[in-house]
PDB file of N, CA and C in Angstrom:
ATOM      1  N   UNK X 142       0.848  -1.177   0.000  1.00  0.00           N
ATOM      2  CA  UNK X 142       0.000   0.000   0.000  1.00  0.00           C
ATOM      3  C   UNK X 142       0.882   1.224   0.000  1.00  0.00           C
ATOM      4  N   UNK X 143       0.611   2.118  -0.891  1.00  0.00           N
ATOM      5  CA  UNK X 143       1.400   3.338  -1.017  1.00  0.00           C
ATOM      6  C   UNK X 143       0.460   4.531  -1.099  1.00  0.00           C
ATOM      7  N   UNK X 144       0.798   5.546  -0.367  1.00  0.00           N
ATOM      8  CA  UNK X 144      -0.031   6.747  -0.373  1.00  0.00           C
ATOM      9  C   UNK X 144       0.854   7.948  -0.645  1.00  0.00           C
ATOM     10  N   UNK X 145       0.425   8.788  -1.534  1.00  0.00           N
ATOM     11  CA  UNK X 145       1.140  10.023  -1.823  1.00  0.00           C
ATOM     12  C   UNK X 145       0.619  11.084  -0.864  1.00  0.00           C
ATOM     13  N   UNK X 146       1.525  11.684  -0.125  1.00  0.00           N
ATOM     14  CA  UNK X 146       1.153  12.733   0.823  1.00  0.00           C
ATOM     15  C   UNK X 146       1.343  14.075   0.135  1.00  0.00           C
ATOM     16  N   UNK X 147       0.282  14.864   0.047  1.00  0.00           N
ATOM     17  CA  UNK X 147       0.421  16.179  -0.584  1.00  0.00           C
ATOM     18  C   UNK X 147       1.449  17.035   0.149  1.00  0.00           C
ATOM     19  N   UNK X 148       2.156  17.853  -0.595  1.00  0.00           N
ATOM     20  CA  UNK X 148       3.173  18.724  -0.014  1.00  0.00           C
ATOM     21  C   UNK X 148       2.546  19.586   1.081  1.00  0.00           C
ATOM     22  N   UNK X 149       3.181  19.621   2.247  1.00  0.00           N
ATOM     23  CA  UNK X 149       2.696  20.410   3.364  1.00  0.00           C
ATOM     24  C   UNK X 149       1.988  19.580   4.414  1.00  0.00           C
ATOM     25  N   UNK X 150       1.432  18.444   4.033  1.00  0.00           N
ATOM     26  CA  UNK X 150       0.727  17.599   4.995  1.00  0.00           C
ATOM     27  C   UNK X 150       1.669  16.899   5.961  1.00  0.00           C
ATOM     28  N   UNK X 151       2.937  16.777   5.609  1.00  0.00           N
ATOM     29  CA  UNK X 151       3.885  16.114   6.504  1.00  0.00           C
ATOM     30  C   UNK X 151       4.049  16.887   7.809  1.00  0.00           C
ATOM     31  N   UNK X 152       4.011  18.209   7.774  1.00  0.00           N
ATOM     32  CA  UNK X 152       4.104  19.017   8.995  1.00  0.00           C
ATOM     33  C   UNK X 152       2.929  18.730   9.916  1.00  0.00           C
ATOM     34  N   UNK X 153       1.738  18.717   9.363  1.00  0.00           N
ATOM     35  CA  UNK X 153       0.544  18.456  10.160  1.00  0.00           C
ATOM     36  C   UNK X 153       0.601  17.048  10.724  1.00  0.00           C
ATOM     37  N   UNK X 154       0.984  16.078   9.911  1.00  0.00           N
ATOM     38  CA  UNK X 154       1.049  14.693  10.368  1.00  0.00           C
ATOM     39  C   UNK X 154       2.063  14.488  11.472  1.00  0.00           C
ATOM     40  N   UNK X 155       3.236  15.049  11.334  1.00  0.00           N
ATOM     41  CA  UNK X 155       4.274  14.897  12.353  1.00  0.00           C
ATOM     42  C   UNK X 155       3.870  15.609  13.638  1.00  0.00           C
ATOM     43  N   UNK X 156       3.337  16.803  13.510  1.00  0.00           N
ATOM     44  CA  UNK X 156       2.887  17.542  14.695  1.00  0.00           C
ATOM     45  C   UNK X 156       1.775  16.785  15.405  1.00  0.00           C
ATOM     46  N   UNK X 157       0.823  16.272  14.645  1.00  0.00           N
ATOM     47  CA  UNK X 157      -0.273  15.501  15.238  1.00  0.00           C
ATOM     48  C   UNK X 157       0.249  14.257  15.941  1.00  0.00           C
ATOM     49  N   UNK X 158       1.257  13.613  15.378  1.00  0.00           N
ATOM     50  CA  UNK X 158       1.830  12.422  16.007  1.00  0.00           C
ATOM     51  C   UNK X 158       2.404  12.764  17.383  1.00  0.00           C
ATOM     52  N   UNK X 159       3.116  13.876  17.477  1.00  0.00           N
ATOM     53  CA  UNK X 159       3.656  14.298  18.777  1.00  0.00           C
ATOM     54  C   UNK X 159       2.536  14.637  19.761  1.00  0.00           C
ATOM     55  N   UNK X 160       1.502  15.309  19.278  1.00  0.00           N
ATOM     56  CA  UNK X 160       0.387  15.671  20.153  1.00  0.00           C
ATOM     57  C   UNK X 160      -0.363  14.424  20.628  1.00  0.00           C
ATOM     58  N   UNK X 161      -0.604  13.474  19.731  1.00  0.00           N
ATOM     59  CA  UNK X 161      -1.272  12.227  20.116  1.00  0.00           C
ATOM     60  C   UNK X 161      -0.430  11.415  21.082  1.00  0.00           C
ATOM     61  N   UNK X 162       0.892  11.555  20.980  1.00  0.00           N
ATOM     62  CA  UNK X 162       1.792  10.808  21.868  1.00  0.00           C
ATOM     63  C   UNK X 162       1.909  11.453  23.249  1.00  0.00           C
ATOM     64  N   UNK X 163       1.286  12.615  23.438  1.00  0.00           N
ATOM     65  CA  UNK X 163       1.279  13.221  24.757  1.00  0.00           C
ATOM     66  C   UNK X 163       1.946  14.573  24.877  1.00  0.00           C
ATOM     67  N   UNK X 164       2.577  15.052  23.829  1.00  0.00           N
ATOM     68  CA  UNK X 164       3.173  16.389  23.895  1.00  0.00           C
ATOM     69  C   UNK X 164       2.067  17.432  23.987  1.00  0.00           C
ATOM     70  N   UNK X 165       2.283  18.439  24.807  1.00  0.00           N
ATOM     71  CA  UNK X 165       1.285  19.502  24.940  1.00  0.00           C
ATOM     72  C   UNK X 165       1.300  20.425  23.729  1.00  0.00           C
ATOM     73  N   UNK X 166       2.481  20.611  23.146  1.00  0.00           N
ATOM     74  CA  UNK X 166       2.609  21.492  21.993  1.00  0.00           C
ATOM     75  C   UNK X 166       3.882  21.165  21.232  1.00  0.00           C
ATOM     76  N   UNK X 167       3.949  21.713  20.021  1.00  0.00           N
ATOM     77  CA  UNK X 167       5.088  21.484  19.131  1.00  0.00           C
ATOM     78  C   UNK X 167       5.439  22.809  18.469  1.00  0.00           C
ATOM     79  N   UNK X 168       6.722  23.140  18.417  1.00  0.00           N
ATOM     80  CA  UNK X 168       7.193  24.258  17.608  1.00  0.00           C
ATOM     81  C   UNK X 168       7.761  23.642  16.340  1.00  0.00           C
ATOM     82  N   UNK X 169       7.247  24.085  15.204  1.00  0.00           N
ATOM     83  CA  UNK X 169       7.673  23.522  13.922  1.00  0.00           C
ATOM     84  C   UNK X 169       7.905  24.655  12.933  1.00  0.00           C
ATOM     85  N   UNK X 170       8.605  24.344  11.854  1.00  0.00           N
ATOM     86  CA  UNK X 170       8.806  25.343  10.808  1.00  0.00           C
ATOM     87  C   UNK X 170       7.995  24.945   9.580  1.00  0.00           C
ATOM     88  N   UNK X 171       7.466  25.941   8.910  1.00  0.00           N
ATOM     89  CA  UNK X 171       6.632  25.709   7.738  1.00  0.00           C
ATOM     90  C   UNK X 171       7.453  25.461   6.483  1.00  0.00           C
ATOM     91  N   UNK X 172       8.733  25.820   6.508  1.00  0.00           N
ATOM     92  CA  UNK X 172       9.619  25.556   5.384  1.00  0.00           C
ATOM     93  C   UNK X 172      11.020  25.286   5.910  1.00  0.00           C
ATOM     94  N   UNK X 173      11.853  24.737   5.044  1.00  0.00           N
ATOM     95  CA  UNK X 173      13.228  24.415   5.415  1.00  0.00           C
ATOM     96  C   UNK X 173      14.021  25.706   5.596  1.00  0.00           C
ATOM     97  N   UNK X 174      14.770  25.760   6.695  1.00  0.00           N
ATOM     98  CA  UNK X 174      15.569  26.936   7.032  1.00  0.00           C
ATOM     99  C   UNK X 174      16.991  26.467   7.326  1.00  0.00           C
ATOM    100  N   UNK X 175      17.960  27.328   7.125  1.00  0.00           N
ATOM    101  CA  UNK X 175      19.355  26.951   7.360  1.00  0.00           C
ATOM    102  C   UNK X 175      19.575  26.525   8.811  1.00  0.00           C
ATOM    103  N   UNK X 176      20.461  25.565   9.006  1.00  0.00           N
ATOM    104  CA  UNK X 176      20.751  25.060  10.347  1.00  0.00           C
ATOM    105  C   UNK X 176      21.268  26.128  11.306  1.00  0.00           C
ATOM    106  N   UNK X 177      22.208  26.999  10.882  1.00  0.00           N
ATOM    107  CA  UNK X 177      22.710  28.014  11.829  1.00  0.00           C
ATOM    108  C   UNK X 177      21.614  28.953  12.335  1.00  0.00           C
ATOM    109  N   UNK X 178      20.721  29.386  11.457  1.00  0.00           N
ATOM    110  CA  UNK X 178      19.667  30.297  11.909  1.00  0.00           C
ATOM    111  C   UNK X 178      18.641  29.572  12.768  1.00  0.00           C
ATOM    112  N   UNK X 179      18.341  28.317  12.447  1.00  0.00           N
ATOM    113  CA  UNK X 179      17.414  27.540  13.273  1.00  0.00           C
ATOM    114  C   UNK X 179      17.994  27.319  14.660  1.00  0.00           C
ATOM    115  N   UNK X 180      19.274  27.005  14.731  1.00  0.00           N
ATOM    116  CA  UNK X 180      19.923  26.800  16.032  1.00  0.00           C
ATOM    117  C   UNK X 180      19.869  28.076  16.862  1.00  0.00           C
ATOM    118  N   UNK X 181      20.148  29.205  16.239  1.00  0.00           N
ATOM    119  CA  UNK X 181      20.108  30.484  16.957  1.00  0.00           C
ATOM    120  C   UNK X 181      18.681  30.795  17.406  1.00  0.00           C
ATOM    121  N   UNK X 182      17.720  30.577  16.509  1.00  0.00           N
ATOM    122  CA  UNK X 182      16.323  30.853  16.840  1.00  0.00           C
ATOM    123  C   UNK X 182      15.865  29.998  18.013  1.00  0.00           C
ATOM    124  N   UNK X 183      16.128  28.704  17.967  1.00  0.00           N
ATOM    125  CA  UNK X 183      15.654  27.804  19.019  1.00  0.00           C
ATOM    126  C   UNK X 183      16.359  28.064  20.349  1.00  0.00           C
ATOM    127  N   UNK X 184      17.633  28.406  20.309  1.00  0.00           N
ATOM    128  CA  UNK X 184      18.345  28.737  21.551  1.00  0.00           C
ATOM    129  C   UNK X 184      17.697  29.944  22.219  1.00  0.00           C
ATOM    130  N   UNK X 185      17.394  30.973  21.424  1.00  0.00           N
ATOM    131  CA  UNK X 185      16.734  32.164  21.977  1.00  0.00           C
ATOM    132  C   UNK X 185      15.317  31.842  22.439  1.00  0.00           C
ATOM    133  N   UNK X 186      14.608  30.984  21.699  1.00  0.00           N
ATOM    134  CA  UNK X 186      13.252  30.608  22.096  1.00  0.00           C
ATOM    135  C   UNK X 186      13.260  29.975  23.483  1.00  0.00           C
ATOM    136  N   UNK X 187      14.169  29.029  23.718  1.00  0.00           N
ATOM    137  CA  UNK X 187      14.194  28.361  25.023  1.00  0.00           C
ATOM    138  C   UNK X 187      14.649  29.303  26.138  1.00  0.00           C
ATOM    139  N   UNK X 188      15.544  30.231  25.839  1.00  0.00           N
ATOM    140  CA  UNK X 188      15.919  31.241  26.835  1.00  0.00           C
ATOM    141  C   UNK X 188      14.707  32.117  27.170  1.00  0.00           C
ATOM    142  N   UNK X 189      13.986  32.536  26.153  1.00  0.00           N
ATOM    143  CA  UNK X 189      12.792  33.356  26.375  1.00  0.00           C
ATOM    144  C   UNK X 189      11.705  32.571  27.090  1.00  0.00           C
ATOM    145  N   UNK X 190      11.601  31.289  26.814  1.00  0.00           N
ATOM    146  CA  UNK X 190      10.592  30.460  27.474  1.00  0.00           C
ATOM    147  C   UNK X 190      10.854  30.381  28.971  1.00  0.00           C
ATOM    148  N   UNK X 191      12.131  30.289  29.355  1.00  0.00           N
ATOM    149  CA  UNK X 191      12.463  30.280  30.789  1.00  0.00           C
ATOM    150  C   UNK X 191      12.030  31.583  31.460  1.00  0.00           C
ATOM    151  N   UNK X 192      12.142  32.684  30.741  1.00  0.00           N
ATOM    152  CA  UNK X 192      11.787  33.996  31.293  1.00  0.00           C
ATOM    153  C   UNK X 192      10.288  34.290  31.183  1.00  0.00           C
ATOM    154  N   UNK X 193       9.675  33.945  30.071  1.00  0.00           N
ATOM    155  CA  UNK X 193       8.278  34.306  29.792  1.00  0.00           C
ATOM    156  C   UNK X 193       7.273  33.343  30.417  1.00  0.00           C
ATOM    157  N   UNK X 194       7.615  32.077  30.470  1.00  0.00           N
ATOM    158  CA  UNK X 194       6.747  31.011  30.990  1.00  0.00           C
ATOM    159  C   UNK X 194       5.559  30.671  30.085  1.00  0.00           C
ATOM    160  N   UNK X 195       5.290  31.443  29.056  1.00  0.00           N
ATOM    161  CA  UNK X 195       4.234  31.127  28.102  1.00  0.00           C
ATOM    162  C   UNK X 195       4.877  30.912  26.734  1.00  0.00           C
ATOM    163  N   UNK X 196       4.559  29.800  26.117  1.00  0.00           N
ATOM    164  CA  UNK X 196       5.186  29.445  24.845  1.00  0.00           C
ATOM    165  C   UNK X 196       4.912  30.468  23.751  1.00  0.00           C
ATOM    166  N   UNK X 197       3.665  30.916  23.643  1.00  0.00           N
ATOM    167  CA  UNK X 197       3.324  31.882  22.596  1.00  0.00           C
ATOM    168  C   UNK X 197       4.079  33.194  22.790  1.00  0.00           C
ATOM    169  N   UNK X 198       4.198  33.649  24.030  1.00  0.00           N
ATOM    170  CA  UNK X 198       4.934  34.885  24.321  1.00  0.00           C
ATOM    171  C   UNK X 198       6.418  34.712  24.014  1.00  0.00           C
ATOM    172  N   UNK X 199       6.967  33.555  24.349  1.00  0.00           N
ATOM    173  CA  UNK X 199       8.385  33.289  24.070  1.00  0.00           C
ATOM    174  C   UNK X 199       8.643  33.244  22.570  1.00  0.00           C
ATOM    175  N   UNK X 200       7.732  32.631  21.824  1.00  0.00           N
ATOM    176  CA  UNK X 200       7.884  32.562  20.372  1.00  0.00           C
ATOM    177  C   UNK X 200       7.813  33.958  19.763  1.00  0.00           C
ATOM    178  N   UNK X 201       6.830  34.748  20.183  1.00  0.00           N
ATOM    179  CA  UNK X 201       6.695  36.108  19.659  1.00  0.00           C
ATOM    180  C   UNK X 201       7.912  36.961  20.003  1.00  0.00           C
ATOM    181  N   UNK X 202       8.419  36.831  21.218  1.00  0.00           N
ATOM    182  CA  UNK X 202       9.602  37.580  21.637  1.00  0.00           C
ATOM    183  C   UNK X 202      10.812  37.199  20.791  1.00  0.00           C
ATOM    184  N   UNK X 203      10.978  35.924  20.538  1.00  0.00           N
ATOM    185  CA  UNK X 203      12.104  35.458  19.725  1.00  0.00           C
ATOM    186  C   UNK X 203      11.998  36.005  18.313  1.00  0.00           C
ATOM    187  N   UNK X 204      10.804  35.998  17.748  1.00  0.00           N
ATOM    188  CA  UNK X 204      10.626  36.546  16.408  1.00  0.00           C
ATOM    189  C   UNK X 204      10.941  38.039  16.387  1.00  0.00           C
ATOM    190  N   UNK X 205      10.501  38.772  17.399  1.00  0.00           N
ATOM    191  CA  UNK X 205      10.823  40.208  17.466  1.00  0.00           C
ATOM    192  C   UNK X 205      12.327  40.437  17.575  1.00  0.00           C
ATOM    193  N   UNK X 206      13.009  39.600  18.349  1.00  0.00           N
ATOM    194  CA  UNK X 206      14.462  39.738  18.490  1.00  0.00           C
ATOM    195  C   UNK X 206      15.168  39.490  17.169  1.00  0.00           C
ATOM    196  N   UNK X 207      14.713  38.493  16.425  1.00  0.00           N
ATOM    197  CA  UNK X 207      15.334  38.211  15.131  1.00  0.00           C
ATOM    198  C   UNK X 207      15.148  39.397  14.185  1.00  0.00           C
ATOM    199  N   UNK X 208      14.008  40.052  14.267  1.00  0.00           N
ATOM    200  CA  UNK X 208      13.726  41.203  13.403  1.00  0.00           C
ATOM    201  C   UNK X 208      14.563  42.413  13.814  1.00  0.00           C
ATOM    202  N   UNK X 209      14.575  42.727  15.092  1.00  0.00           N
ATOM    203  CA  UNK X 209      15.145  43.995  15.550  1.00  0.00           C
ATOM    204  C   UNK X 209      16.645  43.991  15.773  1.00  0.00           C
ATOM    205  N   UNK X 210      17.222  42.855  16.035  1.00  0.00           N
ATOM    206  CA  UNK X 210      18.656  42.831  16.337  1.00  0.00           C
ATOM    207  C   UNK X 210      19.528  42.885  15.100  1.00  0.00           C
ATOM    208  N   UNK X 211      18.927  42.725  13.947  1.00  0.00           N
ATOM    209  CA  UNK X 211      19.685  42.750  12.701  1.00  0.00           C
ATOM    210  C   UNK X 211      20.878  41.795  12.770  1.00  0.00           C
ATOM    211  N   UNK X 212      20.637  40.604  13.264  1.00  0.00           N
ATOM    212  CA  UNK X 212      21.687  39.598  13.402  1.00  0.00           C
ATOM    213  C   UNK X 212      22.138  39.110  12.038  1.00  0.00           C
ATOM    214  N   UNK X 213      23.403  38.932  11.911  1.00  0.00           N
ATOM    215  CA  UNK X 213      23.965  38.400  10.674  1.00  0.00           C
ATOM    216  C   UNK X 213      24.870  37.225  11.024  1.00  0.00           C
ATOM    217  N   UNK X 214      24.983  36.302  10.101  1.00  0.00           N
ATOM    218  CA  UNK X 214      25.855  35.150  10.312  1.00  0.00           C
ATOM    219  C   UNK X 214      26.426  34.709   8.979  1.00  0.00           C
ATOM    220  N   UNK X 215      27.584  34.116   9.038  1.00  0.00           N
ATOM    221  CA  UNK X 215      28.228  33.568   7.849  1.00  0.00           C
ATOM    222  C   UNK X 215      28.294  32.060   7.973  1.00  0.00           C
ATOM    223  N   UNK X 216      28.078  31.382   6.873  1.00  0.00           N
ATOM    224  CA  UNK X 216      28.385  29.961   6.798  1.00  0.00           C
ATOM    225  C   UNK X 216      28.925  29.693   5.400  1.00  0.00           C
ATOM    226  N   UNK X 217      29.064  28.446   5.040  1.00  0.00           N
ATOM    227  CA  UNK X 217      29.676  28.134   3.753  1.00  0.00           C
ATOM    228  C   UNK X 217      28.811  28.562   2.563  1.00  0.00           C
ATOM    229  N   UNK X 218      27.557  28.921   2.798  1.00  0.00           N
ATOM    230  CA  UNK X 218      26.665  29.357   1.725  1.00  0.00           C
ATOM    231  C   UNK X 218      26.634  30.878   1.568  1.00  0.00           C
ATOM    232  N   UNK X 219      27.207  31.612   2.514  1.00  0.00           N
ATOM    233  CA  UNK X 219      27.205  33.064   2.420  1.00  0.00           C
ATOM    234  C   UNK X 219      26.765  33.722   3.710  1.00  0.00           C
ATOM    235  N   UNK X 220      26.458  35.016   3.622  1.00  0.00           N
ATOM    236  CA  UNK X 220      26.034  35.790   4.789  1.00  0.00           C
ATOM    237  C   UNK X 220      24.510  35.898   4.805  1.00  0.00           C
ATOM    238  N   UNK X 221      23.937  35.798   6.004  1.00  0.00           N
ATOM    239  CA  UNK X 221      22.491  35.877   6.157  1.00  0.00           C
ATOM    240  C   UNK X 221      22.122  37.027   7.079  1.00  0.00           C
ATOM    241  N   UNK X 222      21.063  37.715   6.740  1.00  0.00           N
ATOM    242  CA  UNK X 222      20.489  38.749   7.591  1.00  0.00           C
ATOM    243  C   UNK X 222      19.241  38.145   8.224  1.00  0.00           C
ATOM    244  N   UNK X 223      19.323  37.812   9.511  1.00  0.00           N
ATOM    245  CA  UNK X 223      18.243  37.091  10.179  1.00  0.00           C
ATOM    246  C   UNK X 223      16.980  37.917  10.378  1.00  0.00           C
ATOM    247  N   UNK X 224      17.001  39.210  10.073  1.00  0.00           N
ATOM    248  CA  UNK X 224      15.784  40.007  10.198  1.00  0.00           C
ATOM    249  C   UNK X 224      14.811  39.732   9.048  1.00  0.00           C
ATOM    250  N   UNK X 225      15.278  39.074   8.001  1.00  0.00           N
ATOM    251  CA  UNK X 225      14.404  38.731   6.879  1.00  0.00           C
ATOM    252  C   UNK X 225      13.374  37.692   7.336  1.00  0.00           C
ATOM    253  N   UNK X 226      12.102  37.849   6.954  1.00  0.00           N
ATOM    254  CA  UNK X 226      11.054  36.919   7.393  1.00  0.00           C
ATOM    255  C   UNK X 226      11.343  35.455   7.092  1.00  0.00           C
ATOM    256  N   UNK X 227      12.137  35.172   6.086  1.00  0.00           N
ATOM    257  CA  UNK X 227      12.486  33.785   5.773  1.00  0.00           C
ATOM    258  C   UNK X 227      13.021  33.055   7.005  1.00  0.00           C
ATOM    259  N   UNK X 228      13.759  33.756   7.853  1.00  0.00           N
ATOM    260  CA  UNK X 228      14.437  33.118   8.981  1.00  0.00           C
ATOM    261  C   UNK X 228      13.595  33.027  10.248  1.00  0.00           C
ATOM    262  N   UNK X 229      12.547  33.817  10.385  1.00  0.00           N
ATOM    263  CA  UNK X 229      11.779  33.788  11.630  1.00  0.00           C
ATOM    264  C   UNK X 229      10.288  33.527  11.448  1.00  0.00           C
ATOM    265  N   UNK X 230       9.727  33.830  10.277  1.00  0.00           N
ATOM    266  CA  UNK X 230       8.280  33.712  10.081  1.00  0.00           C
ATOM    267  C   UNK X 230       7.803  32.274   9.921  1.00  0.00           C
ATOM    268  N   UNK X 231       8.698  31.357   9.649  1.00  0.00           N
ATOM    269  CA  UNK X 231       8.301  29.963   9.422  1.00  0.00           C
ATOM    270  C   UNK X 231       7.908  29.241  10.699  1.00  0.00           C
ATOM    271  N   UNK X 232       8.354  29.730  11.846  1.00  0.00           N
ATOM    272  CA  UNK X 232       8.139  28.997  13.098  1.00  0.00           C
ATOM    273  C   UNK X 232       6.728  29.225  13.634  1.00  0.00           C
ATOM    274  N   UNK X 233       6.048  28.113  13.913  1.00  0.00           N
ATOM    275  CA  UNK X 233       4.683  28.158  14.433  1.00  0.00           C
ATOM    276  C   UNK X 233       4.585  27.266  15.661  1.00  0.00           C
ATOM    277  N   UNK X 234       3.665  27.624  16.531  1.00  0.00           N
ATOM    278  CA  UNK X 234       3.389  26.846  17.736  1.00  0.00           C
ATOM    279  C   UNK X 234       2.058  26.139  17.536  1.00  0.00           C
ATOM    280  N   UNK X 235       2.074  24.826  17.655  1.00  0.00           N
ATOM    281  CA  UNK X 235       0.878  24.012  17.461  1.00  0.00           C
ATOM    282  C   UNK X 235       0.533  23.363  18.793  1.00  0.00           C
ATOM    283  N   UNK X 236      -0.726  23.437  19.176  1.00  0.00           N
ATOM    284  CA  UNK X 236      -1.147  22.837  20.441  1.00  0.00           C
ATOM    285  C   UNK X 236      -1.344  23.890  21.515  1.00  0.00           C
ATOM    286  N   UNK X 237      -1.033  23.532  22.755  1.00  0.00           N
ATOM    287  CA  UNK X 237      -1.216  24.416  23.912  1.00  0.00           C
ATOM    288  C   UNK X 237      -0.263  25.603  23.831  1.00  0.00           C
ATOM    289  N   UNK X 238      -0.796  26.803  23.806  1.00  0.00           N
ATOM    290  CA  UNK X 238       0.021  28.007  23.667  1.00  0.00           C
ATOM    291  C   UNK X 238       0.565  28.507  24.986  1.00  0.00           C
ATOM    292  N   UNK X 239       0.084  27.994  26.085  1.00  0.00           N
ATOM    293  CA  UNK X 239       0.571  28.453  27.388  1.00  0.00           C
ATOM    294  C   UNK X 239       1.653  27.536  27.842  1.00  0.00           C
TER     295      UNK X 239
END
């Protein structure tokens, strides 16, 4: 038996699997993002989560920081300006927002 999964449904399926398995919420990205920017984003998200205590507030704070700090990074593909929506707008919180 083979089923073709329409593009984009894999995010919903994986997130639902975590939620059904008992996770209260999942932070996921809607598109593929470079590893260095994802690592920086998630590190800041967890730091903000310790301070904010609400997942939605921590996510919003992290996105604002990526926009306002004008962070730049270099890797083997070139230089990135993390204030561009490509690097922060993809992250969504699914499930319990608190």
